[in-house]
């Protein structure tokens, strides 16, 4: 079972992750403070790609100075629906520099976009005392159910400490298939926590009930913060309505 700063990740009681999505250090400060103050926000994700690259180090230091909550550090490239166009070498260099700086509890490593650096970044994360979170995003649709289940299992087999998959549904059946794929992967690889979601309004239900199918965390926004992906509800609403096993 994965534990970050004493916080366990288990589908029986999914964790709520609040993303910090800001375009300047000045705008980032109040977001980090708000996430730290919100009891519903259990984990914080620092999205670095909206910021200038020269501010990455300062942003990490700023957020780490404002919260002791587990911190996921993410550079979301345009290839995965993010803000920053980075070639794999530059992406990996930024990730290594952030790990060397310290304060990273989990590093988001893009499963496809990081190219040949994936395994090296996983090893670097582990060496820095951080978890390796492998991620894949489909903002244009929902892959076949078998493909989604195989992706999650493949991440686990490749050494992921956390496997994350986000997809965009066009129908309610698409959202249901994401849950099915999650359940399959969770049954096949029960030792690796999963984070899965179907995005947008159609997929919003998956953010609340994902734990029943094997997703160990979900994303929500806190007061003053902006959503980093379509369909993210407030952390407060998530805490109130999130499916927790046995409740």
mmCIF file of N, CA and C in Angstrom, residues 30-165:
data_model
loop_
_atom_site.group_PDB
_atom_site.id
_atom_site.type_symbol
_atom_site.label_atom_id
_atom_site.label_comp_id
_atom_site.label_asym_id
_atom_site.label_seq_id
_atom_site.Cartn_x
_atom_site.Cartn_y
_atom_site.Cartn_z
ATOM 1 N N UNK A 30 -1.791 32.438 -3.141
ATOM 2 C CA UNK A 30 -3.087 32.268 -2.466
ATOM 3 C C UNK A 30 -3.743 30.916 -2.745
ATOM 4 N N UNK A 31 -3.476 30.333 -3.900
ATOM 5 C CA UNK A 31 -4.035 29.017 -4.204
ATOM 6 C C UNK A 31 -3.447 27.967 -3.270
ATOM 7 N N UNK A 32 -2.135 28.023 -3.077
ATOM 8 C CA UNK A 32 -1.485 27.064 -2.188
ATOM 9 C C UNK A 32 -1.961 27.244 -0.752
ATOM 10 N N UNK A 33 -2.113 28.496 -0.332
ATOM 11 C CA UNK A 33 -2.583 28.756 1.027
ATOM 12 C C UNK A 33 -4.008 28.242 1.213
ATOM 13 N N UNK A 34 -4.848 28.425 0.193
ATOM 14 C CA UNK A 34 -6.234 27.964 0.277
ATOM 15 C C UNK A 34 -6.295 26.445 0.345
ATOM 16 N N UNK A 35 -5.483 25.772 -0.453
ATOM 17 C CA UNK A 35 -5.469 24.309 -0.434
ATOM 18 C C UNK A 35 -4.983 23.791 0.918
ATOM 19 N N UNK A 36 -4.003 24.470 1.492
ATOM 20 C CA UNK A 36 -3.499 24.046 2.791
ATOM 21 C C UNK A 36 -4.559 24.213 3.875
ATOM 22 N N UNK A 37 -5.367 25.256 3.752
ATOM 23 C CA UNK A 37 -6.360 25.547 4.789
ATOM 24 C C UNK A 37 -7.626 24.711 4.656
ATOM 25 N N UNK A 38 -7.857 24.115 3.502
ATOM 26 C CA UNK A 38 -9.092 23.376 3.254
ATOM 27 C C UNK A 38 -8.956 21.946 3.783
ATOM 28 N N UNK A 39 -9.732 21.568 4.787
ATOM 29 C CA UNK A 39 -9.618 20.208 5.327
ATOM 30 C C UNK A 39 -10.019 19.126 4.332
ATOM 31 N N UNK A 40 -10.790 19.497 3.317
ATOM 32 C CA UNK A 40 -11.191 18.507 2.310
ATOM 33 C C UNK A 40 -10.053 18.183 1.348
ATOM 34 N N UNK A 41 -9.083 19.065 1.257
ATOM 35 C CA UNK A 41 -7.938 18.876 0.363
ATOM 36 C C UNK A 41 -6.888 18.040 1.087
ATOM 37 N N UNK A 42 -6.768 16.779 0.696
ATOM 38 C CA UNK A 42 -5.835 15.890 1.385
ATOM 39 C C UNK A 42 -4.463 15.852 0.725
ATOM 40 N N UNK A 43 -4.433 16.052 -0.577
ATOM 41 C CA UNK A 43 -3.212 16.025 -1.365
ATOM 42 C C UNK A 43 -3.236 17.244 -2.275
ATOM 43 N N UNK A 44 -2.066 17.806 -2.546
ATOM 44 C CA UNK A 44 -1.955 18.971 -3.420
ATOM 45 C C UNK A 44 -1.168 18.578 -4.666
ATOM 46 N N UNK A 45 -1.642 19.040 -5.820
ATOM 47 C CA UNK A 45 -0.887 18.847 -7.059
ATOM 48 C C UNK A 45 -0.434 20.204 -7.572
ATOM 49 N N UNK A 46 0.857 20.360 -7.768
ATOM 50 C CA UNK A 46 1.405 21.577 -8.356
ATOM 51 C C UNK A 46 1.538 21.373 -9.862
ATOM 52 N N UNK A 47 0.695 22.080 -10.620
ATOM 53 C CA UNK A 47 0.768 22.061 -12.072
ATOM 54 C C UNK A 47 1.724 23.161 -12.512
ATOM 55 N N UNK A 48 2.869 22.777 -13.012
ATOM 56 C CA UNK A 48 3.893 23.753 -13.368
ATOM 57 C C UNK A 48 3.772 24.279 -14.788
ATOM 58 N N UNK A 49 3.107 23.532 -15.668
ATOM 59 C CA UNK A 49 3.117 23.918 -17.073
ATOM 60 C C UNK A 49 2.467 25.264 -17.400
ATOM 61 N N UNK A 50 1.522 25.811 -16.583
ATOM 62 C CA UNK A 50 1.015 27.144 -16.907
ATOM 63 C C UNK A 50 2.023 28.255 -16.598
ATOM 64 N N UNK A 51 3.067 27.941 -15.841
ATOM 65 C CA UNK A 51 4.047 28.934 -15.416
ATOM 66 C C UNK A 51 5.217 29.022 -16.396
ATOM 67 N N UNK A 52 5.929 30.149 -16.412
ATOM 68 C CA UNK A 52 7.174 30.206 -17.189
ATOM 69 C C UNK A 52 8.165 29.176 -16.650
ATOM 70 N N UNK A 53 8.913 28.564 -17.535
ATOM 71 C CA UNK A 53 9.840 27.523 -17.113
ATOM 72 C C UNK A 53 10.853 28.021 -16.085
ATOM 73 N N UNK A 54 11.234 29.291 -16.178
ATOM 74 C CA UNK A 54 12.223 29.847 -15.243
ATOM 75 C C UNK A 54 11.676 29.904 -13.822
ATOM 76 N N UNK A 55 10.357 29.774 -13.657
ATOM 77 C CA UNK A 55 9.742 29.873 -12.333
ATOM 78 C C UNK A 55 9.478 28.504 -11.697
ATOM 79 N N UNK A 56 9.827 27.417 -12.361
ATOM 80 C CA UNK A 56 9.501 26.087 -11.834
ATOM 81 C C UNK A 56 10.088 25.875 -10.439
ATOM 82 N N UNK A 57 11.358 26.154 -10.271
ATOM 83 C CA UNK A 57 12.012 25.928 -8.988
ATOM 84 C C UNK A 57 11.404 26.797 -7.895
ATOM 85 N N UNK A 58 11.175 28.072 -8.207
ATOM 86 C CA UNK A 58 10.594 28.982 -7.219
ATOM 87 C C UNK A 58 9.175 28.557 -6.851
ATOM 88 N N UNK A 59 8.439 28.052 -7.832
ATOM 89 C CA UNK A 59 7.067 27.610 -7.565
ATOM 90 C C UNK A 59 7.053 26.427 -6.606
ATOM 91 N N UNK A 60 7.939 25.475 -6.831
ATOM 92 C CA UNK A 60 8.018 24.328 -5.928
ATOM 93 C C UNK A 60 8.393 24.773 -4.516
ATOM 94 N N UNK A 61 9.376 25.643 -4.412
ATOM 95 C CA UNK A 61 9.794 26.127 -3.092
ATOM 96 C C UNK A 61 8.659 26.878 -2.403
ATOM 97 N N UNK A 62 7.924 27.684 -3.167
ATOM 98 C CA UNK A 62 6.821 28.453 -2.605
ATOM 99 C C UNK A 62 5.732 27.542 -2.048
ATOM 100 N N UNK A 63 5.288 26.586 -2.858
ATOM 101 C CA UNK A 63 4.209 25.697 -2.423
ATOM 102 C C UNK A 63 4.653 24.853 -1.236
ATOM 103 N N UNK A 64 5.889 24.367 -1.298
ATOM 104 C CA UNK A 64 6.374 23.538 -0.192
ATOM 105 C C UNK A 64 6.469 24.336 1.106
ATOM 106 N N UNK A 65 6.715 25.644 1.005
ATOM 107 C CA UNK A 65 6.793 26.482 2.204
ATOM 108 C C UNK A 65 5.422 26.767 2.797
ATOM 109 N N UNK A 66 4.362 26.561 2.003
ATOM 110 C CA UNK A 66 3.022 26.911 2.451
ATOM 111 C C UNK A 66 2.186 25.717 2.884
ATOM 112 N N UNK A 67 2.621 24.510 2.548
ATOM 113 C CA UNK A 67 1.838 23.333 2.944
ATOM 114 C C UNK A 67 2.739 22.137 3.205
ATOM 115 N N UNK A 68 2.357 21.353 4.189
ATOM 116 C CA UNK A 68 3.040 20.099 4.482
ATOM 117 C C UNK A 68 2.263 18.906 3.945
ATOM 118 N N UNK A 69 1.173 19.162 3.215
ATOM 119 C CA UNK A 69 0.389 18.065 2.664
ATOM 120 C C UNK A 69 1.176 17.365 1.559
ATOM 121 N N UNK A 70 0.879 16.084 1.306
ATOM 122 C CA UNK A 70 1.565 15.386 0.211
ATOM 123 C C UNK A 70 1.448 16.168 -1.091
ATOM 124 N N UNK A 71 2.562 16.265 -1.803
ATOM 125 C CA UNK A 71 2.624 17.118 -2.986
ATOM 126 C C UNK A 71 3.000 16.309 -4.227
ATOM 127 N N UNK A 72 2.098 16.329 -5.207
ATOM 128 C CA UNK A 72 2.375 15.774 -6.526
ATOM 129 C C UNK A 72 2.858 16.910 -7.413
ATOM 130 N N UNK A 73 3.957 16.714 -8.090
ATOM 131 C CA UNK A 73 4.498 17.734 -8.991
ATOM 132 C C UNK A 73 4.319 17.259 -10.424
ATOM 133 N N UNK A 74 3.705 18.131 -11.239
ATOM 134 C CA UNK A 74 3.312 17.756 -12.602
ATOM 135 C C UNK A 74 3.714 18.821 -13.604
ATOM 136 N N UNK A 75 4.353 18.408 -14.663
ATOM 137 C CA UNK A 75 4.527 19.242 -15.853
ATOM 138 C C UNK A 75 3.701 18.574 -16.944
ATOM 139 N N UNK A 76 2.541 19.136 -17.247
ATOM 140 C CA UNK A 76 1.675 18.516 -18.248
ATOM 141 C C UNK A 76 1.997 19.105 -19.621
ATOM 142 N N UNK A 77 2.497 18.268 -20.505
ATOM 143 C CA UNK A 77 2.881 18.739 -21.826
ATOM 144 C C UNK A 77 1.661 18.846 -22.742
ATOM 145 N N UNK A 78 1.835 19.574 -23.812
ATOM 146 C CA UNK A 78 0.736 19.712 -24.780
ATOM 147 C C UNK A 78 0.347 18.369 -25.372
ATOM 148 N N UNK A 79 1.306 17.472 -25.490
ATOM 149 C CA UNK A 79 1.011 16.143 -26.022
ATOM 150 C C UNK A 79 0.011 15.402 -25.153
ATOM 151 N N UNK A 80 -0.087 15.781 -23.859
ATOM 152 C CA UNK A 80 -1.009 15.141 -22.926
ATOM 153 C C UNK A 80 -2.107 16.099 -22.470
ATOM 154 N N UNK A 81 -2.340 17.151 -23.253
ATOM 155 C CA UNK A 81 -3.420 18.080 -22.945
ATOM 156 C C UNK A 81 -3.032 19.250 -22.063
ATOM 157 N N UNK A 82 -1.727 19.444 -21.838
ATOM 158 C CA UNK A 82 -1.277 20.523 -20.982
ATOM 159 C C UNK A 82 -0.968 21.806 -21.712
ATOM 160 N N UNK A 83 -0.201 22.674 -21.038
ATOM 161 C CA UNK A 83 0.037 24.030 -21.530
ATOM 162 C C UNK A 83 1.390 24.202 -22.216
ATOM 163 N N UNK A 84 2.304 23.268 -21.986
ATOM 164 C CA UNK A 84 3.687 23.503 -22.384
ATOM 165 C C UNK A 84 4.147 22.499 -23.428
ATOM 166 N N UNK A 85 4.698 23.024 -24.536
ATOM 167 C CA UNK A 85 5.255 22.167 -25.572
ATOM 168 C C UNK A 85 6.707 21.873 -25.225
ATOM 169 N N UNK A 86 6.973 20.632 -24.827
ATOM 170 C CA UNK A 86 8.328 20.243 -24.437
ATOM 171 C C UNK A 86 8.719 18.962 -25.145
ATOM 172 N N UNK A 87 9.943 18.932 -25.633
ATOM 173 C CA UNK A 87 10.488 17.685 -26.158
ATOM 174 C C UNK A 87 10.876 16.798 -24.971
ATOM 175 N N UNK A 88 10.942 15.488 -25.186
ATOM 176 C CA UNK A 88 11.226 14.582 -24.062
ATOM 177 C C UNK A 88 12.499 14.912 -23.281
ATOM 178 N N UNK A 89 13.574 15.328 -23.957
ATOM 179 C CA UNK A 89 14.814 15.634 -23.244
ATOM 180 C C UNK A 89 14.623 16.807 -22.288
ATOM 181 N N UNK A 90 13.953 17.858 -22.740
ATOM 182 C CA UNK A 90 13.729 19.028 -21.899
ATOM 183 C C UNK A 90 12.785 18.693 -20.753
ATOM 184 N N UNK A 91 11.769 17.906 -21.057
ATOM 185 C CA UNK A 91 10.822 17.472 -20.022
ATOM 186 C C UNK A 91 11.556 16.718 -18.919
ATOM 187 N N UNK A 92 12.387 15.770 -19.308
ATOM 188 C CA UNK A 92 13.117 14.960 -18.335
ATOM 189 C C UNK A 92 14.084 15.809 -17.525
ATOM 190 N N UNK A 93 14.718 16.776 -18.174
ATOM 191 C CA UNK A 93 15.664 17.638 -17.465
ATOM 192 C C UNK A 93 14.949 18.447 -16.374
ATOM 193 N N UNK A 94 13.799 18.976 -16.690
ATOM 194 C CA UNK A 94 13.020 19.713 -15.687
ATOM 195 C C UNK A 94 12.633 18.789 -14.522
ATOM 196 N N UNK A 95 12.189 17.599 -14.842
ATOM 197 C CA UNK A 95 11.779 16.659 -13.798
ATOM 198 C C UNK A 95 12.945 16.314 -12.879
ATOM 199 N N UNK A 96 14.099 16.087 -13.452
ATOM 200 C CA UNK A 96 15.265 15.749 -12.634
ATOM 201 C C UNK A 96 15.665 16.910 -11.736
ATOM 202 N N UNK A 97 15.598 18.119 -12.261
ATOM 203 C CA UNK A 97 15.951 19.292 -11.462
ATOM 204 C C UNK A 97 14.998 19.467 -10.290
ATOM 205 N N UNK A 98 13.731 19.226 -10.499
ATOM 206 C CA UNK A 98 12.744 19.355 -9.431
ATOM 207 C C UNK A 98 12.956 18.288 -8.361
ATOM 208 N N UNK A 99 13.251 17.072 -8.789
ATOM 209 C CA UNK A 99 13.533 16.008 -7.827
ATOM 210 C C UNK A 99 14.770 16.337 -7.001
ATOM 211 N N UNK A 100 15.788 16.875 -7.648
ATOM 212 C CA UNK A 100 17.026 17.222 -6.945
ATOM 213 C C UNK A 100 16.790 18.346 -5.936
ATOM 214 N N UNK A 101 15.844 19.217 -6.230
ATOM 215 C CA UNK A 101 15.538 20.326 -5.327
ATOM 216 C C UNK A 101 14.942 19.832 -4.014
ATOM 217 N N UNK A 102 14.157 18.752 -4.095
ATOM 218 C CA UNK A 102 13.526 18.206 -2.899
ATOM 219 C C UNK A 102 12.133 18.742 -2.687
ATOM 220 N N UNK A 103 11.380 18.063 -1.822
ATOM 221 C CA UNK A 103 10.023 18.495 -1.513
ATOM 222 C C UNK A 103 8.953 17.845 -2.361
ATOM 223 N N UNK A 104 9.347 17.006 -3.330
ATOM 224 C CA UNK A 104 8.404 16.309 -4.199
ATOM 225 C C UNK A 104 8.025 14.975 -3.550
ATOM 226 N N UNK A 105 6.742 14.765 -3.318
ATOM 227 C CA UNK A 105 6.294 13.486 -2.756
ATOM 228 C C UNK A 105 5.920 12.486 -3.838
ATOM 229 N N UNK A 106 5.440 12.978 -4.965
ATOM 230 C CA UNK A 106 5.140 12.118 -6.116
ATOM 231 C C UNK A 106 5.397 12.921 -7.385
ATOM 232 N N UNK A 107 6.061 12.312 -8.327
ATOM 233 C CA UNK A 107 6.332 12.959 -9.611
ATOM 234 C C UNK A 107 5.438 12.348 -10.667
ATOM 235 N N UNK A 108 4.660 13.197 -11.348
ATOM 236 C CA UNK A 108 3.850 12.744 -12.474
ATOM 237 C C UNK A 108 4.776 12.546 -13.668
ATOM 238 N N UNK A 109 4.813 11.332 -14.182
ATOM 239 C CA UNK A 109 5.656 10.985 -15.326
ATOM 240 C C UNK A 109 4.739 10.566 -16.468
ATOM 241 N N UNK A 110 4.748 11.332 -17.536
ATOM 242 C CA UNK A 110 3.846 11.048 -18.643
ATOM 243 C C UNK A 110 4.254 9.751 -19.346
ATOM 244 N N UNK A 111 3.350 8.813 -19.319
ATOM 245 C CA UNK A 111 3.594 7.441 -19.767
ATOM 246 C C UNK A 111 4.099 7.382 -21.205
ATOM 247 N N UNK A 112 3.517 8.202 -22.084
ATOM 248 C CA UNK A 112 3.923 8.196 -23.487
ATOM 249 C C UNK A 112 4.856 9.351 -23.826
ATOM 250 N N UNK A 113 4.524 10.544 -23.359
ATOM 251 C CA UNK A 113 5.193 11.745 -23.841
ATOM 252 C C UNK A 113 6.646 11.879 -23.390
ATOM 253 N N UNK A 114 7.037 11.184 -22.324
ATOM 254 C CA UNK A 114 8.414 11.341 -21.860
ATOM 255 C C UNK A 114 9.390 10.493 -22.647
ATOM 256 N N UNK A 115 8.877 9.707 -23.572
ATOM 257 C CA UNK A 115 9.734 8.957 -24.476
ATOM 258 C C UNK A 115 10.661 7.994 -23.763
ATOM 259 N N UNK A 116 11.943 7.993 -24.124
ATOM 260 C CA UNK A 116 12.874 7.001 -23.583
ATOM 261 C C UNK A 116 13.292 7.281 -22.140
ATOM 262 N N UNK A 117 12.803 8.372 -21.547
ATOM 263 C CA UNK A 117 13.245 8.757 -20.208
ATOM 264 C C UNK A 117 12.390 8.160 -19.090
ATOM 265 N N UNK A 118 11.359 7.433 -19.432
ATOM 266 C CA UNK A 118 10.387 6.996 -18.429
ATOM 267 C C UNK A 118 11.028 6.190 -17.300
ATOM 268 N N UNK A 119 11.777 5.175 -17.644
ATOM 269 C CA UNK A 119 12.364 4.321 -16.607
ATOM 270 C C UNK A 119 13.392 5.079 -15.781
ATOM 271 N N UNK A 120 14.181 5.930 -16.443
ATOM 272 C CA UNK A 120 15.186 6.707 -15.717
ATOM 273 C C UNK A 120 14.524 7.686 -14.753
ATOM 274 N N UNK A 121 13.415 8.272 -15.158
ATOM 275 C CA UNK A 121 12.719 9.198 -14.262
ATOM 276 C C UNK A 121 12.095 8.452 -13.084
ATOM 277 N N UNK A 122 11.600 7.253 -13.338
ATOM 278 C CA UNK A 122 11.073 6.455 -12.228
ATOM 279 C C UNK A 122 12.172 6.176 -11.208
ATOM 280 N N UNK A 123 13.344 5.799 -11.703
ATOM 281 C CA UNK A 123 14.458 5.524 -10.787
ATOM 282 C C UNK A 123 14.891 6.791 -10.060
ATOM 283 N N UNK A 124 14.901 7.916 -10.766
ATOM 284 C CA UNK A 124 15.295 9.179 -10.137
ATOM 285 C C UNK A 124 14.297 9.592 -9.060
ATOM 286 N N UNK A 125 13.018 9.366 -9.333
ATOM 287 C CA UNK A 125 11.999 9.684 -8.331
ATOM 288 C C UNK A 125 12.206 8.848 -7.078
ATOM 289 N N UNK A 126 12.386 7.574 -7.261
ATOM 290 C CA UNK A 126 12.595 6.684 -6.112
ATOM 291 C C UNK A 126 13.844 7.098 -5.328
ATOM 292 N N UNK A 127 14.912 7.439 -6.046
ATOM 293 C CA UNK A 127 16.153 7.845 -5.383
ATOM 294 C C UNK A 127 15.968 9.125 -4.571
ATOM 295 N N UNK A 128 15.043 9.960 -5.019
ATOM 296 C CA UNK A 128 14.770 11.218 -4.317
ATOM 297 C C UNK A 128 13.718 11.057 -3.230
ATOM 298 N N UNK A 129 13.250 9.826 -3.028
ATOM 299 C CA UNK A 129 12.237 9.585 -2.009
ATOM 300 C C UNK A 129 10.831 9.928 -2.444
ATOM 301 N N UNK A 130 10.616 10.022 -3.753
ATOM 302 C CA UNK A 130 9.301 10.357 -4.300
ATOM 303 C C UNK A 130 8.691 9.141 -4.987
ATOM 304 N N UNK A 131 7.376 9.103 -5.025
ATOM 305 C CA UNK A 131 6.667 8.063 -5.759
ATOM 306 C C UNK A 131 6.640 8.418 -7.239
ATOM 307 N N UNK A 132 6.646 7.390 -8.073
ATOM 308 C CA UNK A 132 6.543 7.580 -9.522
ATOM 309 C C UNK A 132 5.095 7.361 -9.941
ATOM 310 N N UNK A 133 4.461 8.436 -10.410
ATOM 311 C CA UNK A 133 3.072 8.386 -10.858
ATOM 312 C C UNK A 133 3.070 8.409 -12.380
ATOM 313 N N UNK A 134 2.756 7.279 -13.003
ATOM 314 C CA UNK A 134 2.660 7.231 -14.457
ATOM 315 C C UNK A 134 1.258 7.696 -14.871
ATOM 316 N N UNK A 135 1.198 8.528 -15.917
ATOM 317 C CA UNK A 135 -0.093 9.085 -16.322
ATOM 318 C C UNK A 135 -0.276 9.054 -17.835
ATOM 319 N N UNK A 136 -1.546 8.939 -18.225
ATOM 320 C CA UNK A 136 -1.925 9.017 -19.634
ATOM 321 C C UNK A 136 -3.276 9.706 -19.716
ATOM 322 N N UNK A 137 -3.435 10.586 -20.721
ATOM 323 C CA UNK A 137 -4.646 11.395 -20.842
ATOM 324 C C UNK A 137 -5.171 11.351 -22.272
ATOM 325 N N UNK A 138 -6.475 11.241 -22.388
ATOM 326 C CA UNK A 138 -7.144 11.247 -23.693
ATOM 327 C C UNK A 138 -8.249 12.296 -23.639
ATOM 328 N N UNK A 139 -7.961 13.485 -24.153
ATOM 329 C CA UNK A 139 -8.936 14.572 -24.125
ATOM 330 C C UNK A 139 -9.884 14.535 -25.319
ATOM 331 N N UNK A 140 -9.630 13.625 -26.260
ATOM 332 C CA UNK A 140 -10.459 13.570 -27.461
ATOM 333 C C UNK A 140 -11.442 12.408 -27.465
ATOM 334 N N UNK A 141 -11.356 11.529 -26.492
ATOM 335 C CA UNK A 141 -12.268 10.397 -26.499
ATOM 336 C C UNK A 141 -11.904 9.370 -25.440
ATOM 337 N N UNK A 142 -12.554 8.224 -25.525
ATOM 338 C CA UNK A 142 -12.340 7.135 -24.575
ATOM 339 C C UNK A 142 -11.878 5.901 -25.349
ATOM 340 N N UNK A 143 -10.672 5.422 -25.075
ATOM 341 C CA UNK A 143 -10.183 4.235 -25.791
ATOM 342 C C UNK A 143 -11.049 3.008 -25.516
ATOM 343 N N UNK A 144 -10.778 1.940 -26.218
ATOM 344 C CA UNK A 144 -11.467 0.679 -25.978
ATOM 345 C C UNK A 144 -11.214 0.217 -24.543
ATOM 346 N N UNK A 145 -12.184 -0.478 -23.994
ATOM 347 C CA UNK A 145 -12.092 -0.916 -22.600
ATOM 348 C C UNK A 145 -10.856 -1.765 -22.374
ATOM 349 N N UNK A 146 -10.596 -2.711 -23.255
ATOM 350 C CA UNK A 146 -9.415 -3.563 -23.116
ATOM 351 C C UNK A 146 -8.135 -2.730 -23.127
ATOM 352 N N UNK A 147 -8.094 -1.722 -24.007
ATOM 353 C CA UNK A 147 -6.901 -0.882 -24.111
ATOM 354 C C UNK A 147 -6.667 -0.106 -22.814
ATOM 355 N N UNK A 148 -7.733 0.403 -22.212
ATOM 356 C CA UNK A 148 -7.584 1.142 -20.955
ATOM 357 C C UNK A 148 -7.103 0.234 -19.836
ATOM 358 N N UNK A 149 -7.701 -0.940 -19.723
ATOM 359 C CA UNK A 149 -7.274 -1.878 -18.685
ATOM 360 C C UNK A 149 -5.825 -2.299 -18.902
ATOM 361 N N UNK A 150 -5.440 -2.513 -20.162
ATOM 362 C CA UNK A 150 -4.068 -2.916 -20.468
ATOM 363 C C UNK A 150 -3.086 -1.787 -20.162
ATOM 364 N N UNK A 151 -3.502 -0.539 -20.420
ATOM 365 C CA UNK A 151 -2.632 0.603 -20.111
ATOM 366 C C UNK A 151 -2.337 0.678 -18.627
ATOM 367 N N UNK A 152 -3.357 0.570 -17.805
ATOM 368 C CA UNK A 152 -3.164 0.636 -16.356
ATOM 369 C C UNK A 152 -2.309 -0.523 -15.856
ATOM 370 N N UNK A 153 -2.583 -1.709 -16.350
ATOM 371 C CA UNK A 153 -1.781 -2.869 -15.959
ATOM 372 C C UNK A 153 -0.342 -2.722 -16.445
ATOM 373 N N UNK A 154 -0.185 -2.175 -17.646
ATOM 374 C CA UNK A 154 1.164 -1.965 -18.181
ATOM 375 C C UNK A 154 1.958 -0.975 -17.356
ATOM 376 N N UNK A 155 1.308 0.087 -16.872
ATOM 377 C CA UNK A 155 1.982 1.039 -15.995
ATOM 378 C C UNK A 155 2.452 0.344 -14.722
ATOM 379 N N UNK A 156 1.577 -0.474 -14.152
ATOM 380 C CA UNK A 156 1.931 -1.204 -12.935
ATOM 381 C C UNK A 156 3.108 -2.142 -13.192
ATOM 382 N N UNK A 157 3.070 -2.834 -14.296
ATOM 383 C CA UNK A 157 4.134 -3.788 -14.618
ATOM 384 C C UNK A 157 5.462 -3.082 -14.900
ATOM 385 N N UNK A 158 5.380 -1.823 -15.347
ATOM 386 C CA UNK A 158 6.594 -1.055 -15.643
ATOM 387 C C UNK A 158 7.165 -0.371 -14.398
ATOM 388 N N UNK A 159 6.548 -0.604 -13.241
ATOM 389 C CA UNK A 159 7.113 -0.084 -12.005
ATOM 390 C C UNK A 159 6.455 1.143 -11.429
ATOM 391 N N UNK A 160 5.294 1.515 -11.937
ATOM 392 C CA UNK A 160 4.610 2.684 -11.386
ATOM 393 C C UNK A 160 4.231 2.465 -9.929
ATOM 394 N N UNK A 161 4.406 3.500 -9.119
ATOM 395 C CA UNK A 161 3.886 3.467 -7.752
ATOM 396 C C UNK A 161 2.409 3.857 -7.736
ATOM 397 N N UNK A 162 1.999 4.650 -8.721
ATOM 398 C CA UNK A 162 0.605 5.035 -8.940
ATOM 399 C C UNK A 162 0.386 5.044 -10.445
ATOM 400 N N UNK A 163 -0.753 4.541 -10.902
ATOM 401 C CA UNK A 163 -1.088 4.556 -12.326
ATOM 402 C C UNK A 163 -2.326 5.419 -12.535
ATOM 403 N N UNK A 164 -2.216 6.411 -13.407
ATOM 404 C CA UNK A 164 -3.312 7.358 -13.614
ATOM 405 C C UNK A 164 -3.759 7.352 -15.075
ATOM 406 N N UNK A 165 -5.080 7.348 -15.281
ATOM 407 C CA UNK A 165 -5.651 7.405 -16.623
ATOM 408 C C UNK A 165 -6.859 8.333 -16.605
#
